[in-house]
PDB file of C-alpha atoms in Angstrom:
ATOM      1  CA  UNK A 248       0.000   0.000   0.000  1.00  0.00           C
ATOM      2  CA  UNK A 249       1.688   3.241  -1.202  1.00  0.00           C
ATOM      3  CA  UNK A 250       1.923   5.849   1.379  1.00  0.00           C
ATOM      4  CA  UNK A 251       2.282   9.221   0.197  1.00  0.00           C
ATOM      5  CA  UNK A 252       4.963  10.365  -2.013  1.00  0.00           C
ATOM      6  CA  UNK A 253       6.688  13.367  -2.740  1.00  0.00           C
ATOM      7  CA  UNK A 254       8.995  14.923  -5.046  1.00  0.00           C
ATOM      8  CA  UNK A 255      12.233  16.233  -5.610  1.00  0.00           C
ATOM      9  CA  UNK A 256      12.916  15.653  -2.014  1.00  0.00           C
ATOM     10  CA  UNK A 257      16.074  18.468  -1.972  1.00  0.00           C
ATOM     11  CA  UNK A 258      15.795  21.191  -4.163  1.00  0.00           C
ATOM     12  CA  UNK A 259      18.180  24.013  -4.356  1.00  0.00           C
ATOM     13  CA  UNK A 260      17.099  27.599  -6.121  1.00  0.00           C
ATOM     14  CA  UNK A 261      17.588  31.331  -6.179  1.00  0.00           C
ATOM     15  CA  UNK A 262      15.391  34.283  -5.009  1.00  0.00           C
ATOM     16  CA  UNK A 263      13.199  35.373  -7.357  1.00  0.00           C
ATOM     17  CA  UNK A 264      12.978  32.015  -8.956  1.00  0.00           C
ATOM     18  CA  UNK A 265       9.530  29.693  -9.012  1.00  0.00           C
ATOM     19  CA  UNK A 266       9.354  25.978  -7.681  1.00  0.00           C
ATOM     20  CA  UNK A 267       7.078  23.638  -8.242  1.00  0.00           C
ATOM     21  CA  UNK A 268       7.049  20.618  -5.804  1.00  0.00           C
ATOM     22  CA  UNK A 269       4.896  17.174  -6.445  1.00  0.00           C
ATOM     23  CA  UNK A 270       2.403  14.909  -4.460  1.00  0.00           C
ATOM     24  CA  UNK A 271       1.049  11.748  -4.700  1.00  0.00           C
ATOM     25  CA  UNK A 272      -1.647  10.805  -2.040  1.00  0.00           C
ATOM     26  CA  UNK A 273      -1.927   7.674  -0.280  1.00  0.00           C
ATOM     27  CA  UNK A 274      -3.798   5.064  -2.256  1.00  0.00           C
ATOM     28  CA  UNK A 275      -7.484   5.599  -2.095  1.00  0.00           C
ATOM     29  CA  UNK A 276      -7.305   9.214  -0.472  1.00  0.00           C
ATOM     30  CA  UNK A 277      -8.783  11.864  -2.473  1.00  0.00           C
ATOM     31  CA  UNK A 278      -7.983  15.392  -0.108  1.00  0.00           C
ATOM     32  CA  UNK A 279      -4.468  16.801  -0.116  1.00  0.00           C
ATOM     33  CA  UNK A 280      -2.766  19.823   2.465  1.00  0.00           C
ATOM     34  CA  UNK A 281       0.647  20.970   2.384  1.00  0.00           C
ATOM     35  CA  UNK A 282       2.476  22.166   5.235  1.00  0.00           C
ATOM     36  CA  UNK A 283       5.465  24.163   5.785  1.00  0.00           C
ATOM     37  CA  UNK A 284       7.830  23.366   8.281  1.00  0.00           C
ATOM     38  CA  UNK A 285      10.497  25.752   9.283  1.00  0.00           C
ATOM     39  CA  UNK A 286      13.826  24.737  11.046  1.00  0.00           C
ATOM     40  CA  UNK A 287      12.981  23.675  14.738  1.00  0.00           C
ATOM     41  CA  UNK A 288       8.981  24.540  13.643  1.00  0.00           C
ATOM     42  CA  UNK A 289       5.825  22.839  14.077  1.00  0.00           C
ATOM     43  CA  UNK A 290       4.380  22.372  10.268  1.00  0.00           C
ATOM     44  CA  UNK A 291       2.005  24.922   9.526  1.00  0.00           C
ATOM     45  CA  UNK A 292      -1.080  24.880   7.111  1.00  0.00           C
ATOM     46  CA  UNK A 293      -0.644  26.447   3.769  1.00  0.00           C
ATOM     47  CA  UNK A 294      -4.168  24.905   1.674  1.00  0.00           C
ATOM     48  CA  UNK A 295      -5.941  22.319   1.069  1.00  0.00           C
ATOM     49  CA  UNK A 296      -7.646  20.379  -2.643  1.00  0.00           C
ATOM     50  CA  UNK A 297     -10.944  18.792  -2.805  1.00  0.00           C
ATOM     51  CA  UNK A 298     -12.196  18.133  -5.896  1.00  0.00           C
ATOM     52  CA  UNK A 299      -9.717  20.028  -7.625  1.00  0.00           C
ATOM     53  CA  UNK A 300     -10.526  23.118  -5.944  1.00  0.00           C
ATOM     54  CA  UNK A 301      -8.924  24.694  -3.005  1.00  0.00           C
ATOM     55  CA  UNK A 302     -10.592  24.134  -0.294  1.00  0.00           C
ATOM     56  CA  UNK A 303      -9.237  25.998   2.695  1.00  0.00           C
ATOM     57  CA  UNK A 304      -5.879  28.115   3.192  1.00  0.00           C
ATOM     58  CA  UNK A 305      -3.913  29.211   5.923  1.00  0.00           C
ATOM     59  CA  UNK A 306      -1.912  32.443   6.374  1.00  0.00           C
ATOM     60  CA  UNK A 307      -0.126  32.307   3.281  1.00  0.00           C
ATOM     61  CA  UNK A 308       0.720  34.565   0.299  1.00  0.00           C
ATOM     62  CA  UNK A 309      -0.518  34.517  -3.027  1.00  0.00           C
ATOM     63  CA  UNK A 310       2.697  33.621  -4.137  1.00  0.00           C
ATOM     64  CA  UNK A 311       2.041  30.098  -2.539  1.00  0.00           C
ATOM     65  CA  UNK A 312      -0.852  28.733  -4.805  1.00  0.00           C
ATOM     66  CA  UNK A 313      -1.186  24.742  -5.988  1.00  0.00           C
ATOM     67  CA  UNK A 314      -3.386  22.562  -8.193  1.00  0.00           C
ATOM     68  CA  UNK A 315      -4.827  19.112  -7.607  1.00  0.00           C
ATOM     69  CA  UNK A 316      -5.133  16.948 -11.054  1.00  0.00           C
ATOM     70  CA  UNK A 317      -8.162  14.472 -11.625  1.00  0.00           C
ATOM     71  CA  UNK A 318      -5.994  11.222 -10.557  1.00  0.00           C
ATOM     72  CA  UNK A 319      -5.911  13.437  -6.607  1.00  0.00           C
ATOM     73  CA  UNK A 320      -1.900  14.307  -7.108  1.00  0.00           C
ATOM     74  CA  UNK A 321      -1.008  17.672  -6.673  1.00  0.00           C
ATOM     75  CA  UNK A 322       1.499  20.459  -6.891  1.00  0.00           C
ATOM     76  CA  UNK A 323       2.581  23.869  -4.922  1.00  0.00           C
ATOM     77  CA  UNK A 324       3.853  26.529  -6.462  1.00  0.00           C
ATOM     78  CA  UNK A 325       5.362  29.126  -5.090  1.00  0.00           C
ATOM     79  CA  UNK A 326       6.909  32.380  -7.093  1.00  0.00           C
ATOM     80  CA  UNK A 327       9.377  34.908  -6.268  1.00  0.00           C
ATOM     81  CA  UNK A 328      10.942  32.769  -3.825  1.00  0.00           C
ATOM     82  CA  UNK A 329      12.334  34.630  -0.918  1.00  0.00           C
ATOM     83  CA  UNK A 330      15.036  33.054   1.594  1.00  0.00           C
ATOM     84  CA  UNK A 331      12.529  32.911   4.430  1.00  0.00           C
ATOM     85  CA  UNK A 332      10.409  30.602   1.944  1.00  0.00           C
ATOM     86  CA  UNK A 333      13.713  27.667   2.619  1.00  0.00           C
ATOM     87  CA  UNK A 334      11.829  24.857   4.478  1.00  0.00           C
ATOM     88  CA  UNK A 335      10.839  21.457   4.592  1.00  0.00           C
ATOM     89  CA  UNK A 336       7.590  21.717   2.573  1.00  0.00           C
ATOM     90  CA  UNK A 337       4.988  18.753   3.743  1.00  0.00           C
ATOM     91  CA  UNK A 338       2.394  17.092   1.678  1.00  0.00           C
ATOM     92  CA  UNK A 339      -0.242  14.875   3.658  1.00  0.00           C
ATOM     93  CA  UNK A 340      -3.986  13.166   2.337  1.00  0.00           C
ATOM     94  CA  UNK A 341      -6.507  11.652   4.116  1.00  0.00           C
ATOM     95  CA  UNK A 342      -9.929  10.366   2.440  1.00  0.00           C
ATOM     96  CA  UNK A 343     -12.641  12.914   2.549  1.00  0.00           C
ATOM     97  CA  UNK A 344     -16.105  12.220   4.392  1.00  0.00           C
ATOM     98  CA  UNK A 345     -14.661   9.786   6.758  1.00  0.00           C
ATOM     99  CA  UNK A 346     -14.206  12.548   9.612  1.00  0.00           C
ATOM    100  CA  UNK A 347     -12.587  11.303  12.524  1.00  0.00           C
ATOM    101  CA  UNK A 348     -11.897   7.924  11.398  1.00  0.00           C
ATOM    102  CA  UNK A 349      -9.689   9.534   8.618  1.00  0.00           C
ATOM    103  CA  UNK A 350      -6.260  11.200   9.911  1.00  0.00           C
ATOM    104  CA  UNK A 351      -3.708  12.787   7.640  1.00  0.00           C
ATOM    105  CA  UNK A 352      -1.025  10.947   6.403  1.00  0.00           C
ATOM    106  CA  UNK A 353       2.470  12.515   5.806  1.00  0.00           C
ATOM    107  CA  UNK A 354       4.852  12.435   2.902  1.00  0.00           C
ATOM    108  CA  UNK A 355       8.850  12.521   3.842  1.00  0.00           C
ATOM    109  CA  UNK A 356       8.581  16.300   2.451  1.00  0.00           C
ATOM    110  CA  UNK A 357      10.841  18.014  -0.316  1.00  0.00           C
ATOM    111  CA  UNK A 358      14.048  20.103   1.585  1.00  0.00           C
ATOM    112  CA  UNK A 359      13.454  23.200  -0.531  1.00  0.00           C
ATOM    113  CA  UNK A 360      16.821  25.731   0.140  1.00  0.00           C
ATOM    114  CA  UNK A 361      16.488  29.051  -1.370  1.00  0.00           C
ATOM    115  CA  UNK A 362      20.033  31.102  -1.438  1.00  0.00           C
TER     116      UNK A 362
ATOM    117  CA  UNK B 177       0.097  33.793  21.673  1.00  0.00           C
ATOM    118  CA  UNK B 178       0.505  31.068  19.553  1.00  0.00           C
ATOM    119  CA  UNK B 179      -2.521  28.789  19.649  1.00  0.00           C
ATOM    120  CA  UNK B 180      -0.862  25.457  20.702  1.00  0.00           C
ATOM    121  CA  UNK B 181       1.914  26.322  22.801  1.00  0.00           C
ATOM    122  CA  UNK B 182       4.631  23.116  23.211  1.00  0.00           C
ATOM    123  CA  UNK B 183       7.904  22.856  25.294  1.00  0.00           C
ATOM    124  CA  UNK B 184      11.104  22.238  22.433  1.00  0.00           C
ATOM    125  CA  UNK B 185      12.884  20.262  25.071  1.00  0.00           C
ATOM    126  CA  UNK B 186      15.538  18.589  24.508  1.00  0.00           C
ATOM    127  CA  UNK B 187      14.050  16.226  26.562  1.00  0.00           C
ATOM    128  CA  UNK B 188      17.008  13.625  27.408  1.00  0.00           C
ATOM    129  CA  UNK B 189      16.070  10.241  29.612  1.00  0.00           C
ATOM    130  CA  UNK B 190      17.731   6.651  30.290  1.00  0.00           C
ATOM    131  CA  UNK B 191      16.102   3.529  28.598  1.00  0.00           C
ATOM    132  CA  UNK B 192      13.451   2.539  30.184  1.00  0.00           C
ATOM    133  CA  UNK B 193      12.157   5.831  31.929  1.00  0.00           C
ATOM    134  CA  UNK B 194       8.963   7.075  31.568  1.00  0.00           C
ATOM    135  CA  UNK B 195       8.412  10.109  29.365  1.00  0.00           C
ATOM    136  CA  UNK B 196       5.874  12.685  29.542  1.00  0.00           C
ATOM    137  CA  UNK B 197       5.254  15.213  27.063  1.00  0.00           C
ATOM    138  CA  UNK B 198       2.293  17.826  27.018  1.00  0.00           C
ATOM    139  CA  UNK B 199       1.000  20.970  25.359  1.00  0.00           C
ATOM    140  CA  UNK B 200      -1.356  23.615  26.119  1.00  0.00           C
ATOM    141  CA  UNK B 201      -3.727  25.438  23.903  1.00  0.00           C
ATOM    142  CA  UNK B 202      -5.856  27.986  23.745  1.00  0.00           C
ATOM    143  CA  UNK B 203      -8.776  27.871  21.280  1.00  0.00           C
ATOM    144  CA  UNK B 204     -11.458  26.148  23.126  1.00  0.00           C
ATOM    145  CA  UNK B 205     -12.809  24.934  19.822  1.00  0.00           C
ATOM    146  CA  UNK B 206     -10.511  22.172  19.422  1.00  0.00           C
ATOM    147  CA  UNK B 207     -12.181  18.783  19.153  1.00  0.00           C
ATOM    148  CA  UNK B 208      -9.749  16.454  17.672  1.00  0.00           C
ATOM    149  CA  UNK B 209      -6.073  15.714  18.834  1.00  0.00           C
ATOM    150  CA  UNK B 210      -3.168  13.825  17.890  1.00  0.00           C
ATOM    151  CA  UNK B 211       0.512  13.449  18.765  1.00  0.00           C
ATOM    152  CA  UNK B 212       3.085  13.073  15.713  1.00  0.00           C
ATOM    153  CA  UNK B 213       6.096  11.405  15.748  1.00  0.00           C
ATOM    154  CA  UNK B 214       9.511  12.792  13.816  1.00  0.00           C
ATOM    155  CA  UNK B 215      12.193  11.267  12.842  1.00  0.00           C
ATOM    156  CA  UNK B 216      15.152  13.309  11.655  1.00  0.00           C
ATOM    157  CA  UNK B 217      14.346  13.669   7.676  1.00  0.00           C
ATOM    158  CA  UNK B 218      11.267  12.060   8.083  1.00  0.00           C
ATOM    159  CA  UNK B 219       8.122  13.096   7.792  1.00  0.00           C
ATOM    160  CA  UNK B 220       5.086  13.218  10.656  1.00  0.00           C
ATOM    161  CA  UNK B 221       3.982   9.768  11.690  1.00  0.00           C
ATOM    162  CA  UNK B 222       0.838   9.673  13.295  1.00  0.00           C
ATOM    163  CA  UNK B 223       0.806   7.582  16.957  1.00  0.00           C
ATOM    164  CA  UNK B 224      -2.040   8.608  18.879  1.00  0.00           C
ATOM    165  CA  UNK B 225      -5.700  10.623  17.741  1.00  0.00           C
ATOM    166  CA  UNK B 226      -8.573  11.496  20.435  1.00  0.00           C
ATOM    167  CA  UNK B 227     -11.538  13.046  19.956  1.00  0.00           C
ATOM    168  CA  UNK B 228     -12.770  15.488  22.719  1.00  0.00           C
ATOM    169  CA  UNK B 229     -11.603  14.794  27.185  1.00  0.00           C
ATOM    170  CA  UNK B 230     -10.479  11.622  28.396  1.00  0.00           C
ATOM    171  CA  UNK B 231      -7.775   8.989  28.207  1.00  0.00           C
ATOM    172  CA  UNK B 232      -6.270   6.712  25.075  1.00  0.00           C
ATOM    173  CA  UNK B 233      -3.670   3.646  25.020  1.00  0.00           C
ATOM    174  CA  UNK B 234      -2.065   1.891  22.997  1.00  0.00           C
ATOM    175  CA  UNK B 235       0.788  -0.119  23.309  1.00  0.00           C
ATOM    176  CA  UNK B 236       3.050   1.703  25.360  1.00  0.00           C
ATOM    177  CA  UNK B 237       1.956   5.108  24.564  1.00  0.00           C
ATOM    178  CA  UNK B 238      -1.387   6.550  26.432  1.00  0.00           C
ATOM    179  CA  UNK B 239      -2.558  10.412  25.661  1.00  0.00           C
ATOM    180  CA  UNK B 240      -4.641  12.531  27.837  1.00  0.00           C
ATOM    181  CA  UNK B 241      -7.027  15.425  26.753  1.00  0.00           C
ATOM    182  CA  UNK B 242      -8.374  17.852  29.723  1.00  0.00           C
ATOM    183  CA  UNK B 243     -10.482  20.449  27.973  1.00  0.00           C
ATOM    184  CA  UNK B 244     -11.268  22.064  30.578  1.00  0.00           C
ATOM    185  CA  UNK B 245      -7.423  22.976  31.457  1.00  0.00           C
ATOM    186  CA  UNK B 246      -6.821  23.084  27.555  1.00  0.00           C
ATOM    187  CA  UNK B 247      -3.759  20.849  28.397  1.00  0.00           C
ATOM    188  CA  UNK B 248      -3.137  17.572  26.201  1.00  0.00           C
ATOM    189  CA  UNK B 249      -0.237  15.072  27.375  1.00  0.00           C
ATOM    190  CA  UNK B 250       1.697  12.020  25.897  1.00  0.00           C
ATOM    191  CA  UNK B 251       2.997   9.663  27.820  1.00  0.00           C
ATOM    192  CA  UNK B 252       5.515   6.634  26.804  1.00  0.00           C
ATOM    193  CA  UNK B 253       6.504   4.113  28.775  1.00  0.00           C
ATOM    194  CA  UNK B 254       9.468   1.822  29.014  1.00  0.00           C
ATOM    195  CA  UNK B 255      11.021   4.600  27.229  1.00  0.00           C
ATOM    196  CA  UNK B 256      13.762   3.024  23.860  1.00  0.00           C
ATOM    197  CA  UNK B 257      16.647   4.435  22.463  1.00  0.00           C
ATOM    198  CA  UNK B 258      14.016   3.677  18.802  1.00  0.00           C
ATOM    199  CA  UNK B 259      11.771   6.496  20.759  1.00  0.00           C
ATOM    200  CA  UNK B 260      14.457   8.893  20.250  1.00  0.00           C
ATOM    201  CA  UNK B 261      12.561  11.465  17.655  1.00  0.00           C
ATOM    202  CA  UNK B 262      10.645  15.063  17.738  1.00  0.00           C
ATOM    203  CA  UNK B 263       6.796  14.837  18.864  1.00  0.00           C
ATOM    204  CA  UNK B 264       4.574  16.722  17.839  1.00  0.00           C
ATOM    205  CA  UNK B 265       0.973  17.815  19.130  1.00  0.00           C
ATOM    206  CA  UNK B 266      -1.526  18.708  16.734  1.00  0.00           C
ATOM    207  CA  UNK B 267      -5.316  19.426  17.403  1.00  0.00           C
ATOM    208  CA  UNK B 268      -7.750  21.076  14.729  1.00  0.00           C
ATOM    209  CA  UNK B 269     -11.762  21.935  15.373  1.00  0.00           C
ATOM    210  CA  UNK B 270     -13.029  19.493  12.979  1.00  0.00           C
ATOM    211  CA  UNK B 271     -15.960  18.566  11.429  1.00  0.00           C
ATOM    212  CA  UNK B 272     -16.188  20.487   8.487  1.00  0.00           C
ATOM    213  CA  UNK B 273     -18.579  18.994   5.471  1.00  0.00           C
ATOM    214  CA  UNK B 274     -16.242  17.023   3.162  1.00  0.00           C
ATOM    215  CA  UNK B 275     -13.609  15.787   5.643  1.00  0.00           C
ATOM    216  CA  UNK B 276     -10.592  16.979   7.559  1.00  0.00           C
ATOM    217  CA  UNK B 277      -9.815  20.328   8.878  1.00  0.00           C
ATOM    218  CA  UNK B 278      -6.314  21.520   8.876  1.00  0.00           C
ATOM    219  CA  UNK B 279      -4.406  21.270  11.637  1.00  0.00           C
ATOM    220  CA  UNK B 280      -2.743  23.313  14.333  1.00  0.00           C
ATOM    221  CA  UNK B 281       0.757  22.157  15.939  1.00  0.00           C
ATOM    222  CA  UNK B 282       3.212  22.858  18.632  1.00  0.00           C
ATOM    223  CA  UNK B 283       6.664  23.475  17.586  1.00  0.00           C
ATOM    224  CA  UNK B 284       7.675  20.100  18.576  1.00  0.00           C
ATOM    225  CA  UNK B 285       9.971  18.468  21.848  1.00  0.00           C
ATOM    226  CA  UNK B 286      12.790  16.672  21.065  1.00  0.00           C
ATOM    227  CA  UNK B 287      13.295  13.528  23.000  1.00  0.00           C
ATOM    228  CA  UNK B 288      16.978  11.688  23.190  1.00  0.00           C
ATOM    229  CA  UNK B 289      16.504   8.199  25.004  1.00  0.00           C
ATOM    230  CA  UNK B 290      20.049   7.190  25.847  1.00  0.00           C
ATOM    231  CA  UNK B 291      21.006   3.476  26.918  1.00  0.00           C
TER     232      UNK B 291
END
């Protein structure tokens, strides 16, 4: 049973550039969040896809947006990358409608530096 | 204030010791709460999930909920060197149509078990 995958898992780029990082839920989830997780941090909530849409987003700029594709995988994007953006970026899925009984479930996270 | 406030540690303790770890919060809307587990490069692991006040075990691991102090605990007994990883709290309000709300965390304790 595939647990949920991520990719690159390091990425190195420059300020100003744009990233784009990959998902792959969990077998049979369809909902997907991304975290960020700072050095020494707790993760924190960037947005969440439903249905292709975005569901729900956290505290983040516009410069942070994402897209879920019909299969559930999905991607974050974030442009004009700033140095304070360098974190351990967190993709987790859990099956939608199942409430309580579904938790999220982590991917090992893409190390994204940006110098 | 942060919402979920969580001591960093570094915890250290001597195989076998019992280990409690705990965080406070302060949205009283919190419903649902868990306790991650981190290894270095790893992403969040899930270990323990409660809904609402009261006690949970498993294994060697039991978590507490007060709501009414807005204090959440993990304990682990028979503490192993394999226990030696970052824990994370996490709680969200829940219940939204569709599935999972996003979560909240503490910054994480680190915990060194030493033999």
């Amino acid at each position: 049973d595939a647990g949920v995958t991520q990719s690159p898992t390091h990425l190195i780029k420059t300020r100003g550039q744009q990233v784009t990082l990959r998902c792959s839920p969990k077998s049979g989830h369809d909902t997907v969040s991304w975290y960020q997780q700072a050095l020494g941090q707790g993760p924190q909530f960037i947005f969440q896809y439903y249905e292709e849409e975005e569901r729900q987003r956290g505290n983040f700029p516009d410069r942070f947006s994402g897209h879920q594709f019909p299969n559930y995988s999905s991607e974050l994007n974030v442009n004009a990358l700033l140095l304070g953006d360098s974190a351990l970026y967190l993709c987790a899925s859990t099956l939608s409608g199942q409430g309580a009984s579904s938790p999220l479930h982590f991917g090992n996270g893409t190390r994204l530096t940006v110098t | 204030q942060k919402e979920v406030e969580q001591d960093p540690g570094p915890l250290s303790v001597p195989e076998g010791a019992i280990v409690s770890l705990n965080c406070t919060y302060s949205n009283s809307a919190f419903q649902y709460f868990m306790w991650y587990r981190q290894y270095s490069r790893k992403g969040p692991e899930l270990l323990m999930y409660t809904y609402s006040s009261g006690n949970k075990e498993d294994g060697r691991f039991t978590a507490q909920v007060d709501k009414s102090s807005k204090y959440i605990s993990l304990f682990i007994r028979d503490s192993q060197p394999s226990d030696s990883a970052t824990y994370l709290c996490a709680m969200s309000v829940g219940g939204v149509s569709g599935g999972y709300n996003k979560l909240i965390f503490g910054a994480g304790t680190r915990l060194a078990v030493h033999p």
